[in-house]
Amino acid sequence: MRLDEADQRHLDLAIEQARIGWDEGGVPIGAALVHFGEGEPRVLAVGRNRRVQQGSAILHGETDCIERAGRLPASVYRECVLYTTLSPCTMCAGTAILYDIPRIVIGENRSFEASESWLRDRGVELTVADDAACVALMDRMLRVRPEVWAEDIGVEAGEL
């Protein structure tokens, strides 16, 4: 799906974070949280998968991004869009549900998709961009660092 200019600009922020994560030796997944309340859209935070870099069990792109946004009133989250380079895992989807984020723009879902129907069933609007840059990032991940990817999604490398 072709995104409008604003959505593409915000997804590009997530892509930039994914590229930084890759360059750091991590998993190339990035996210951006954007508030669409009154006035111009405002980027609240960006984040990237930092599991490798921080030795973390839970710092996926979306959770890192939301953590970096800090404590916010529920009313703010309810006016946000979460942009992510890859379809959210169940942990990241659960975080979006917990904070009642109404819309998620997904860069790609070819290489991984675990929670989209669950999110839709809970009223979250999903837009799947099938963005070429996001596809390329994950293709490289699966080719070059499959063991790190397996660890990231909680499986053994042989299970991929």
PDB file of C-alpha atoms in Angstrom, residues 55-115:
ATOM      1  CA  GLY A  55      21.604  -7.459  26.644  1.00  0.00           C
ATOM      2  CA  SER A  56      17.847  -7.025  27.097  1.00  0.00           C
ATOM      3  CA  ALA A  57      15.070  -9.568  26.881  1.00  0.00           C
ATOM      4  CA  ILE A  58      12.369  -7.045  25.948  1.00  0.00           C
ATOM      5  CA  LEU A  59      13.773  -4.028  24.115  1.00  0.00           C
ATOM      6  CA  HIS A  60      12.107  -4.529  20.770  1.00  0.00           C
ATOM      7  CA  GLY A  61      11.720  -1.503  18.505  1.00  0.00           C
ATOM      8  CA  GLU A  62       8.191  -0.710  19.651  1.00  0.00           C
ATOM      9  CA  THR A  63       8.811  -1.213  23.374  1.00  0.00           C
ATOM     10  CA  ASP A  64      12.016   0.842  23.220  1.00  0.00           C
ATOM     11  CA  CYS A  65      10.133   3.627  21.458  1.00  0.00           C
ATOM     12  CA  ILE A  66       7.252   3.677  23.932  1.00  0.00           C
ATOM     13  CA  GLU A  67       9.697   3.556  26.846  1.00  0.00           C
ATOM     14  CA  ARG A  68      11.571   6.538  25.414  1.00  0.00           C
ATOM     15  CA  ALA A  69       8.292   8.486  25.139  1.00  0.00           C
ATOM     16  CA  GLY A  70       8.121   8.336  28.933  1.00  0.00           C
ATOM     17  CA  ARG A  71       5.086   8.507  31.150  1.00  0.00           C
ATOM     18  CA  LEU A  72       2.175   9.963  29.237  1.00  0.00           C
ATOM     19  CA  PRO A  73      -1.514  10.332  30.058  1.00  0.00           C
ATOM     20  CA  ALA A  74      -3.775   7.721  28.476  1.00  0.00           C
ATOM     21  CA  SER A  75      -5.439  10.476  26.458  1.00  0.00           C
ATOM     22  CA  VAL A  76      -2.158  11.139  24.625  1.00  0.00           C
ATOM     23  CA  TYR A  77      -1.627   7.501  23.613  1.00  0.00           C
ATOM     24  CA  ARG A  78      -5.192   7.387  22.315  1.00  0.00           C
ATOM     25  CA  GLU A  79      -4.266  10.095  19.780  1.00  0.00           C
ATOM     26  CA  CYS A  80      -1.050   8.436  18.589  1.00  0.00           C
ATOM     27  CA  VAL A  81       0.066   6.327  15.690  1.00  0.00           C
ATOM     28  CA  LEU A  82       2.828   3.780  16.162  1.00  0.00           C
ATOM     29  CA  TYR A  83       5.045   3.350  13.103  1.00  0.00           C
ATOM     30  CA  THR A  84       7.098   0.162  12.978  1.00  0.00           C
ATOM     31  CA  THR A  85       9.287  -1.394  10.327  1.00  0.00           C
ATOM     32  CA  LEU A  86       8.002  -4.914  11.040  1.00  0.00           C
ATOM     33  CA  SER A  87       4.667  -6.382  12.065  1.00  0.00           C
ATOM     34  CA  PRO A  88       4.573  -6.367  15.892  1.00  0.00           C
ATOM     35  CA  CYS A  89       5.205  -9.487  17.928  1.00  0.00           C
ATOM     36  CA  THR A  90       2.709 -10.373  20.649  1.00  0.00           C
ATOM     37  CA  MET A  91       4.696  -8.461  23.295  1.00  0.00           C
ATOM     38  CA  CYS A  92       4.756  -5.264  21.235  1.00  0.00           C
ATOM     39  CA  ALA A  93       1.136  -5.701  20.166  1.00  0.00           C
ATOM     40  CA  GLY A  94       0.174  -6.115  23.808  1.00  0.00           C
ATOM     41  CA  THR A  95       1.970  -2.902  24.702  1.00  0.00           C
ATOM     42  CA  ALA A  96       0.042  -1.038  21.983  1.00  0.00           C
ATOM     43  CA  ILE A  97      -3.232  -2.531  23.281  1.00  0.00           C
ATOM     44  CA  LEU A  98      -2.358  -1.693  26.893  1.00  0.00           C
ATOM     45  CA  TYR A  99      -1.933   1.974  25.987  1.00  0.00           C
ATOM     46  CA  ASP A 100      -4.907   2.004  23.609  1.00  0.00           C
ATOM     47  CA  ILE A 101      -2.891   3.161  20.595  1.00  0.00           C
ATOM     48  CA  PRO A 102      -5.549   3.226  17.867  1.00  0.00           C
ATOM     49  CA  ARG A 103      -3.429   2.830  14.727  1.00  0.00           C
ATOM     50  CA  ILE A 104      -0.223   1.067  13.733  1.00  0.00           C
ATOM     51  CA  VAL A 105       1.557   1.581  10.418  1.00  0.00           C
ATOM     52  CA  ILE A 106       3.599  -1.514   9.577  1.00  0.00           C
ATOM     53  CA  GLY A 107       6.542  -1.349   7.199  1.00  0.00           C
ATOM     54  CA  GLU A 108       6.405  -5.011   6.248  1.00  0.00           C
ATOM     55  CA  ASN A 109       4.832  -8.284   7.315  1.00  0.00           C
ATOM     56  CA  ARG A 110       6.327 -10.736   4.810  1.00  0.00           C
ATOM     57  CA  SER A 111       9.078 -12.039   7.082  1.00  0.00           C
ATOM     58  CA  PHE A 112       7.086 -12.027  10.344  1.00  0.00           C
ATOM     59  CA  GLU A 113       3.464 -11.667  11.353  1.00  0.00           C
ATOM     60  CA  ALA A 114       2.211 -12.856  14.731  1.00  0.00           C
ATOM     61  CA  SER A 115      -0.477 -10.520  15.999  1.00  0.00           C
TER      62      SER A 115
END
